[in-house]
Short mmCIF file of C-alpha atoms and ligand atoms in Angstrom, two decimals:
data_model
loop_
_atom_site.label_atom_id
_atom_site.label_comp_id
_atom_site.label_asym_id
_atom_site.label_seq_id
_atom_site.Cartn_x
_atom_site.Cartn_y
_atom_site.Cartn_z
CA MET A 1 25.66 -0.43 22.51
CA GLY A 2 25.44 3.13 21.20
CA THR A 3 23.51 6.34 21.56
CA ASN A 4 19.92 6.80 20.47
CA ARG A 5 18.55 10.23 19.60
CA LYS A 6 14.78 10.52 19.78
CA VAL A 7 12.08 13.12 19.23
CA VAL A 8 9.82 13.31 22.28
CA LEU A 9 6.62 15.28 22.61
CA ALA A 10 7.24 18.27 24.90
CA ARG A 11 3.74 19.78 24.68
CA ARG A 12 0.67 19.42 22.49
CA PRO A 13 0.87 21.66 19.41
CA GLN A 14 -1.62 24.45 18.82
CA GLY A 15 -2.18 24.40 15.07
CA LEU A 16 0.98 23.87 13.02
CA PRO A 17 3.65 22.00 15.07
CA THR A 18 6.77 24.01 15.97
CA ASP A 19 10.21 23.12 17.34
CA SER A 20 9.15 23.93 20.91
CA ASP A 21 6.47 21.21 20.80
CA PHE A 22 9.27 18.62 20.67
CA ARG A 23 12.57 17.88 22.41
CA ILE A 24 15.47 15.81 21.16
CA GLU A 25 16.70 13.43 23.86
CA GLU A 26 19.80 11.26 23.82
CA GLU A 27 20.12 7.95 25.64
CA THR A 28 22.67 5.17 25.83
CA VAL A 29 21.08 1.98 24.62
CA GLY A 30 21.48 -1.28 26.57
CA GLU A 31 21.48 -4.96 25.69
CA VAL A 32 18.99 -6.20 23.10
CA ALA A 33 16.53 -8.59 24.77
CA ALA A 34 15.67 -12.04 23.41
CA GLY A 35 13.26 -11.83 20.47
CA HIS A 36 14.19 -8.18 19.82
CA VAL A 37 16.27 -6.35 17.24
CA ARG A 38 17.99 -2.99 17.08
CA VAL A 39 17.49 -1.03 13.89
CA ALA A 40 19.57 1.93 12.68
CA VAL A 41 16.81 4.05 11.22
CA GLU A 42 17.62 5.67 7.86
CA HIS A 43 14.39 7.36 6.75
CA LEU A 44 11.11 8.23 8.44
CA SER A 45 7.81 8.53 6.62
CA ILE A 46 6.31 11.93 7.46
CA ASP A 47 2.61 11.16 7.45
CA ALA A 48 -0.44 13.32 8.03
CA PHE A 49 -1.68 11.03 10.83
CA ILE A 50 1.34 12.00 12.96
CA ARG A 51 -0.31 15.39 13.55
CA THR A 52 -3.46 13.68 14.82
CA VAL A 53 -1.62 11.45 17.35
CA LEU A 54 -0.12 14.55 18.98
CA GLU A 55 -3.60 15.36 20.33
CA GLU A 56 -4.78 14.00 23.68
CA SER A 57 -7.34 11.75 22.03
CA SER A 58 -7.04 10.38 18.53
CA TYR A 59 -8.09 7.50 16.32
CA HIS A 60 -4.54 6.13 16.22
CA PRO A 61 -3.00 5.75 19.71
CA SER A 62 -2.16 9.18 21.09
CA VAL A 63 1.46 10.10 22.04
CA ALA A 64 1.82 11.03 25.73
CA ILE A 65 3.88 14.05 26.78
CA GLY A 66 7.48 12.84 27.16
CA GLU A 67 6.97 9.87 24.84
CA THR A 68 8.80 9.27 21.57
CA VAL A 69 6.68 10.40 18.62
CA THR A 70 5.07 7.77 16.40
CA ALA A 71 6.48 7.25 12.89
CA PHE A 72 7.02 4.51 10.35
CA GLY A 73 10.48 4.12 8.92
CA VAL A 74 13.08 2.00 7.17
CA GLY A 75 16.57 1.03 8.26
CA ARG A 76 19.04 -1.79 8.81
CA VAL A 77 19.32 -4.28 11.64
CA VAL A 78 22.49 -3.55 13.65
CA GLU A 79 21.93 -6.10 16.47
CA SER A 80 19.63 -9.09 16.59
CA GLN A 81 18.46 -11.49 19.27
CA ALA A 82 15.84 -12.99 16.98
CA PRO A 83 16.55 -15.91 14.63
CA GLU A 84 14.39 -14.50 11.82
CA LEU A 85 16.44 -11.30 11.36
CA ALA A 86 20.19 -10.91 10.89
CA VAL A 87 22.54 -7.95 11.17
CA GLY A 88 22.45 -6.05 7.87
CA ASP A 89 18.85 -6.97 7.01
CA ALA A 90 16.79 -4.09 5.62
CA VAL A 91 13.50 -3.64 7.48
CA ARG A 92 10.53 -1.33 7.76
CA GLY A 93 8.01 -0.81 10.52
CA PRO A 94 6.80 1.44 13.35
CA VAL A 95 10.30 2.47 14.44
CA LEU A 96 9.20 5.83 15.98
CA ALA A 97 11.01 9.14 15.44
CA GLN A 98 14.49 8.10 16.57
CA THR A 99 17.85 7.01 15.23
CA LEU A 100 18.16 3.60 16.93
CA ALA A 101 14.96 1.62 17.41
CA THR A 102 15.02 -1.41 19.73
CA LEU A 103 11.83 -3.41 19.33
CA PRO A 104 10.37 -6.92 19.08
CA ALA A 105 11.47 -8.50 15.79
CA ARG A 106 7.85 -9.31 14.93
CA TYR A 107 7.03 -5.59 14.75
CA VAL A 108 9.26 -5.08 11.71
CA GLU A 109 9.20 -6.65 8.29
CA ARG A 110 12.25 -7.57 6.22
CA VAL A 111 12.27 -5.88 2.81
CA ASP A 112 14.25 -6.69 -0.30
CA ALA A 113 16.72 -3.86 -0.91
CA GLU A 114 17.65 -5.43 -4.27
CA ARG A 115 14.06 -5.12 -5.56
CA ALA A 116 13.67 -1.42 -4.81
CA PRO A 117 15.46 1.37 -2.93
CA LEU A 118 14.60 1.29 0.77
CA THR A 119 12.65 4.53 0.59
CA ALA A 120 10.26 2.96 -1.93
CA TYR A 121 9.02 0.72 0.90
CA LEU A 122 7.61 3.85 2.51
CA GLY A 123 6.47 5.46 -0.75
CA VAL A 124 5.30 3.55 -3.84
CA LEU A 125 5.16 0.29 -1.85
CA GLY A 126 4.40 1.88 1.51
CA LEU A 127 1.31 1.25 3.62
CA THR A 128 0.53 4.95 4.00
CA SER A 129 1.17 5.94 0.36
CA GLY A 130 0.99 3.46 -2.53
CA VAL A 131 -0.98 0.80 -0.68
CA THR A 132 -3.47 3.37 0.64
CA ALA A 133 -3.97 4.73 -2.88
CA TYR A 134 -4.45 1.22 -4.30
CA VAL A 135 -7.05 0.25 -1.69
CA GLY A 136 -8.98 3.49 -2.22
CA ILE A 137 -9.00 3.35 -6.02
CA ARG A 138 -9.38 -0.39 -6.60
CA ASP A 139 -11.15 -1.81 -3.56
CA VAL A 140 -13.33 1.13 -2.44
CA ALA A 141 -14.05 3.13 -5.61
CA ALA A 142 -13.67 0.24 -8.08
CA VAL A 143 -12.79 2.68 -10.85
CA ARG A 144 -13.93 1.64 -14.35
CA PRO A 145 -12.44 2.52 -17.76
CA GLY A 146 -13.72 5.80 -19.16
CA GLU A 147 -14.78 7.22 -15.80
CA THR A 148 -13.77 10.69 -14.64
CA VAL A 149 -11.81 10.54 -11.40
CA VAL A 150 -10.89 13.61 -9.34
CA VAL A 151 -8.11 13.35 -6.74
CA SER A 152 -7.46 16.06 -4.12
CA GLY A 153 -4.06 16.45 -2.48
CA ALA A 154 -3.02 15.11 -5.88
CA ALA A 155 0.69 15.95 -5.73
CA GLY A 156 1.30 14.27 -2.37
CA GLY A 157 2.30 10.70 -1.53
CA VAL A 158 -1.18 9.19 -1.63
CA GLY A 159 -2.63 11.51 -4.28
CA SER A 160 0.19 11.01 -6.83
CA MET A 161 -0.27 7.26 -6.57
CA ALA A 162 -4.09 7.33 -6.60
CA GLY A 163 -4.11 9.31 -9.85
CA GLN A 164 -1.64 6.98 -11.55
CA ILE A 165 -3.55 3.85 -10.50
CA ALA A 166 -6.81 5.34 -11.78
CA ARG A 167 -5.05 6.06 -15.12
CA ILE A 168 -3.83 2.46 -15.27
CA ASP A 169 -7.46 1.42 -14.75
CA GLY A 170 -8.49 3.46 -17.79
CA ALA A 171 -9.98 6.52 -16.12
CA ARG A 172 -9.60 10.15 -17.04
CA VAL A 173 -7.88 11.77 -14.06
CA ILE A 174 -8.13 15.35 -12.83
CA GLY A 175 -5.91 16.34 -9.92
CA ILE A 176 -6.45 19.19 -7.48
CA ALA A 177 -3.19 20.54 -6.07
CA GLY A 178 -1.60 23.79 -4.93
CA GLY A 179 0.87 25.42 -7.32
CA ALA A 180 1.81 25.51 -11.00
CA HIS A 181 4.94 23.35 -10.47
CA LYS A 182 2.80 20.60 -8.94
CA ALA A 183 0.32 20.78 -11.81
CA LYS A 184 3.14 20.55 -14.37
CA HIS A 185 4.68 17.55 -12.58
CA LEU A 186 1.36 15.68 -12.43
CA VAL A 187 0.54 16.21 -16.09
CA GLU A 188 4.00 15.93 -17.64
CA GLU A 189 5.62 13.33 -15.38
CA LEU A 190 2.74 11.28 -14.01
CA GLY A 191 0.24 11.36 -16.89
CA PHE A 192 -2.67 13.13 -15.19
CA ASP A 193 -5.11 14.46 -17.80
CA ALA A 194 -5.54 17.83 -16.11
CA VAL A 195 -4.88 19.60 -12.82
CA VAL A 196 -6.75 22.37 -11.04
CA ASP A 197 -4.49 24.68 -9.02
CA TYR A 198 -6.81 25.38 -6.09
CA LYS A 199 -4.60 28.19 -4.82
CA ARG A 200 -5.04 30.27 -7.99
CA GLU A 201 -8.13 28.95 -9.77
CA ASP A 202 -11.85 28.78 -9.09
CA VAL A 203 -12.10 25.04 -8.47
CA ALA A 204 -15.86 24.76 -9.10
CA ALA A 205 -15.63 26.61 -12.42
CA ARG A 206 -12.55 24.69 -13.60
CA LEU A 207 -14.09 21.31 -12.72
CA ARG A 208 -17.22 22.25 -14.67
CA GLU A 209 -15.05 23.03 -17.70
CA LEU A 210 -12.94 19.90 -17.38
CA ALA A 211 -15.77 17.50 -16.52
CA PRO A 212 -18.99 18.99 -17.99
CA GLU A 213 -20.82 15.68 -17.54
CA GLY A 214 -19.83 15.38 -13.91
CA ILE A 215 -17.48 13.36 -11.72
CA ASP A 216 -17.71 9.59 -11.28
CA VAL A 217 -15.17 9.17 -8.50
CA PHE A 218 -13.77 11.64 -6.00
CA PHE A 219 -10.73 10.42 -4.05
CA ASP A 220 -10.57 12.96 -1.24
CA ASN A 221 -7.46 13.63 0.84
CA VAL A 222 -8.36 17.18 1.83
CA GLY A 223 -11.97 17.43 3.10
CA GLY A 224 -13.52 20.67 4.35
CA GLU A 225 -14.93 23.11 1.80
CA LEU A 226 -13.37 21.28 -1.13
CA LEU A 227 -15.50 18.22 -0.45
CA ASP A 228 -18.65 20.31 -0.94
CA VAL A 229 -17.32 21.83 -4.17
CA VAL A 230 -16.85 18.36 -5.65
CA LEU A 231 -20.03 16.81 -4.15
CA ASP A 232 -21.98 19.46 -6.05
CA GLN A 233 -20.63 18.05 -9.33
CA ILE A 234 -20.90 14.29 -8.86
CA ARG A 235 -22.75 12.17 -11.41
CA VAL A 236 -25.44 9.60 -10.83
CA GLY A 237 -23.79 6.50 -9.37
CA ALA A 238 -20.68 8.37 -8.19
CA ARG A 239 -18.37 7.08 -5.46
CA VAL A 240 -16.81 9.56 -3.04
CA VAL A 241 -13.85 7.97 -1.25
CA ILE A 242 -12.92 9.53 2.07
CA CYS A 243 -9.22 8.81 2.37
CA GLY A 244 -8.43 11.75 4.64
CA ALA A 245 -9.17 15.38 5.43
CA ILE A 246 -5.81 17.09 5.83
CA SER A 247 -7.40 20.55 5.82
CA GLN A 248 -9.00 19.62 9.15
CA TYR A 249 -6.02 18.19 11.05
CA ASP A 250 -4.84 21.29 12.89
CA GLY A 251 -6.76 20.50 16.06
CA ASP A 252 -8.46 17.59 17.82
CA VAL A 253 -10.27 15.81 14.98
CA SER A 254 -11.94 13.43 17.45
CA LYS A 255 -14.15 16.37 18.53
CA GLY A 256 -15.48 16.80 14.99
CA VAL A 257 -14.43 18.47 11.75
CA ARG A 258 -16.17 20.66 9.16
CA GLY A 259 -18.42 18.16 7.42
CA PRO A 260 -20.10 18.32 4.02
CA ALA A 261 -23.12 20.63 3.77
CA LEU A 262 -24.04 19.18 0.37
CA TYR A 263 -24.27 15.54 1.40
CA LEU A 264 -27.82 15.32 0.04
CA ARG A 265 -26.24 15.19 -3.45
CA LEU A 266 -25.54 11.56 -2.55
CA ALA A 267 -29.25 10.81 -2.28
CA GLU A 268 -30.19 12.97 -5.27
CA ARG A 269 -27.62 11.24 -7.49
CA ASN A 270 -27.82 7.73 -6.17
CA ALA A 271 -24.20 8.01 -5.12
CA ARG A 272 -22.24 6.74 -2.16
CA MET A 273 -19.55 8.09 0.11
CA GLU A 274 -17.27 5.59 1.80
CA GLY A 275 -14.23 5.91 4.00
CA PHE A 276 -11.51 3.39 4.73
CA ALA A 277 -8.57 2.90 7.08
CA VAL A 278 -5.66 1.11 5.45
CA ASN A 279 -4.37 -0.14 8.82
CA ALA A 280 -7.63 -2.07 9.26
CA CYS A 281 -7.30 -3.99 5.97
CA PRO A 282 -6.53 -7.71 6.23
CA PRO A 283 -2.93 -8.77 5.42
CA GLU A 284 -3.98 -10.54 2.19
CA GLN A 285 -5.53 -7.33 0.84
CA LEU A 286 -2.37 -5.36 1.66
CA ALA A 287 -0.13 -8.02 0.13
CA LYS A 288 -2.18 -8.01 -3.08
CA ALA A 289 -1.88 -4.24 -3.30
CA GLU A 290 1.86 -4.27 -2.70
CA ALA A 291 2.42 -7.01 -5.29
CA ALA A 292 0.57 -5.01 -7.94
CA LEU A 293 2.46 -1.84 -7.05
CA ALA A 294 5.81 -3.71 -7.18
CA GLY A 295 4.97 -4.95 -10.69
CA TRP A 296 4.10 -1.45 -11.92
CA LEU A 297 7.22 -0.02 -10.26
CA ALA A 298 9.47 -2.65 -11.87
CA ARG A 299 7.95 -1.95 -15.30
CA GLY A 300 8.22 1.83 -14.88
CA GLU A 301 4.43 2.24 -14.97
CA VAL A 302 4.24 4.21 -11.73
CA ARG A 303 6.63 6.61 -10.07
CA LEU A 304 6.60 8.73 -6.97
CA HIS A 305 8.80 11.76 -6.46
CA GLU A 306 10.50 11.75 -3.06
CA HIS A 307 10.94 14.95 -1.10
CA VAL A 308 13.61 14.29 1.55
CA GLU A 309 14.14 16.61 4.51
CA GLN A 310 17.40 16.18 6.45
CA GLY A 311 18.02 15.54 10.16
CA LEU A 312 15.99 14.31 13.12
CA GLU A 313 16.24 17.79 14.67
CA HIS A 314 14.11 19.05 11.77
CA PHE A 315 11.16 16.81 12.61
CA ALA A 316 8.82 19.75 13.36
CA ASP A 317 9.90 21.51 10.15
CA ALA A 318 9.18 18.34 8.19
CA LEU A 319 5.64 18.19 9.57
CA GLY A 320 5.31 21.87 8.64
CA VAL A 321 6.33 21.03 5.07
CA LEU A 322 3.45 18.53 4.81
CA PHE A 323 0.84 20.86 6.28
CA THR A 324 1.85 23.86 4.19
CA GLY A 325 2.09 21.85 0.98
CA ARG A 326 5.82 22.37 0.38
CA ASN A 327 6.33 18.67 -0.48
CA LEU A 328 6.13 17.25 -3.96
CA GLY A 329 5.33 13.54 -3.73
CA LYS A 330 6.30 11.40 -0.75
CA LEU A 331 7.70 13.32 2.21
CA LEU A 332 10.57 11.60 4.05
CA LEU A 333 12.98 12.63 6.77
CA ALA A 334 16.54 11.28 6.56
CA VAL A 335 17.64 10.81 10.16
N1 LIG B 401 -7.42 6.31 4.94
C1 LIG B 401 -6.19 5.88 5.21
O1 LIG B 401 -5.98 4.75 5.60
C2 LIG B 401 -5.04 6.82 4.96
C3 LIG B 401 -3.71 6.35 5.00
C4 LIG B 401 -2.67 7.24 4.72
C5 LIG B 401 -2.95 8.58 4.46
N2 LIG B 401 -4.25 8.99 4.47
C6 LIG B 401 -4.61 10.38 4.16
O2 LIG B 401 -4.11 10.70 2.90
C7 LIG B 401 -3.95 12.11 2.81
C8 LIG B 401 -2.62 12.45 2.17
O3 LIG B 401 -1.59 12.06 3.05
P1 LIG B 401 -0.05 12.03 2.59
O4 LIG B 401 0.72 11.48 3.73
O5 LIG B 401 0.06 11.40 1.25
O6 LIG B 401 0.30 13.57 2.51
P2 LIG B 401 0.71 14.35 1.20
O7 LIG B 401 -0.47 14.35 0.28
O8 LIG B 401 2.03 13.88 0.72
O9 LIG B 401 0.94 15.80 1.77
C9 LIG B 401 -0.11 16.55 2.17
C10 LIG B 401 -0.56 17.53 1.05
O10 LIG B 401 -1.84 17.99 1.38
C11 LIG B 401 -2.01 19.31 0.93
N3 LIG B 401 -2.52 20.12 2.03
C12 LIG B 401 -1.96 20.34 3.23
N4 LIG B 401 -2.74 21.14 3.98
C13 LIG B 401 -3.81 21.44 3.20
C14 LIG B 401 -4.98 22.23 3.39
N5 LIG B 401 -5.20 22.88 4.54
N6 LIG B 401 -5.86 22.31 2.37
C15 LIG B 401 -5.65 21.68 1.21
N7 LIG B 401 -4.56 20.91 0.97
C16 LIG B 401 -3.67 20.81 1.96
C17 LIG B 401 -0.63 19.82 0.48
O11 LIG B 401 -0.61 19.86 -0.94
P3 LIG B 401 -1.08 21.17 -1.77
O12 LIG B 401 0.15 21.91 -2.14
O13 LIG B 401 -1.77 20.57 -2.93
O14 LIG B 401 -1.94 21.97 -0.86
C18 LIG B 401 0.33 18.75 0.98
O15 LIG B 401 1.43 18.56 0.12
C19 LIG B 401 -4.16 12.66 4.22
O16 LIG B 401 -5.47 13.18 4.34
C20 LIG B 401 -4.01 11.43 5.08
O17 LIG B 401 -4.69 11.54 6.30
C21 LIG B 401 -5.29 8.14 4.71
#
């Protein structure tokens, strides 16, 4: 028994989400049914896809008005009616934006809190950050030593990890991110070779200086105009990985987004552009990615800064942080 606080969708946002798009509701929770567990949620992963599920139609299941907003999170089991999970177990899963999640035990996964801090299971080891970056760099781009890799959204959860994995694979890595502090962090803390500050610099000119022979791999998190800028500078045989297009998420993406005008560069340069959805990858592929990431994390070969916002009531603000680029590294909300 106890009280759950949850973020429900009050109306569909127009552009950047605001407080009035959501409502905090409180409810007394009842008995836990057979096969279910109750989880005291500690941290939520604030992911770009959350903005897209607030629209009436979306690739991931849309949130209805009055429903609790979708989110992944980590926490501890506080009640269990399932033999596979005990009170005190640390778990992660689709807990939604709330403080007490009551859900079928099979929906969550036990994680080892001795191996890594719980938040790492959303960040370095998380499906929507480290694992996404691994799949994009290793399985889609198949980065080779000596190649020049450009990563957009480079100082975020996925981008920070994608750049580090490409470095591990022997590539030269150029990040694109907004702000001098982000550029400094990527070069000095994460080992990126160079960073273009797209808010202050001419990206096309800087990329030409940094990669005069062209770009072998573009790992794109941003889309829109930036995709064209980089497409114009790809080399023969390049791979353009469409991970996301955060610059386009302020409306209903299912109705179409600003696509690349320079896509013929793919034909001219015998290159390919390929997207992927991490949630559609088979479990073995995800497990392989997480095992590699866990090894690098344990040996100090990768790191991911965590930006933690405080309080469930600041859910809209936290989404605003992501969409205005005020996060460095993985964005989390401590509930
Ligand atoms: N394909 C998949 O399966 C999959 C899975 C997970 C995530 N993703 C994608 O990965 C990308 C990154 O997600 P994340 O959760 O790791 O977020 P994140 O990179 O931690 O945060 C988003 C960053 O994007 C940049 N940004 C925001 N609005 C922008 C705009 N209008 N133009 C340019 N840059 C903008 C900001 O950095 P700056 O300060 O640099 O602007 C911000 O910090 C998203 O596109 C997401 O959809 C894809």
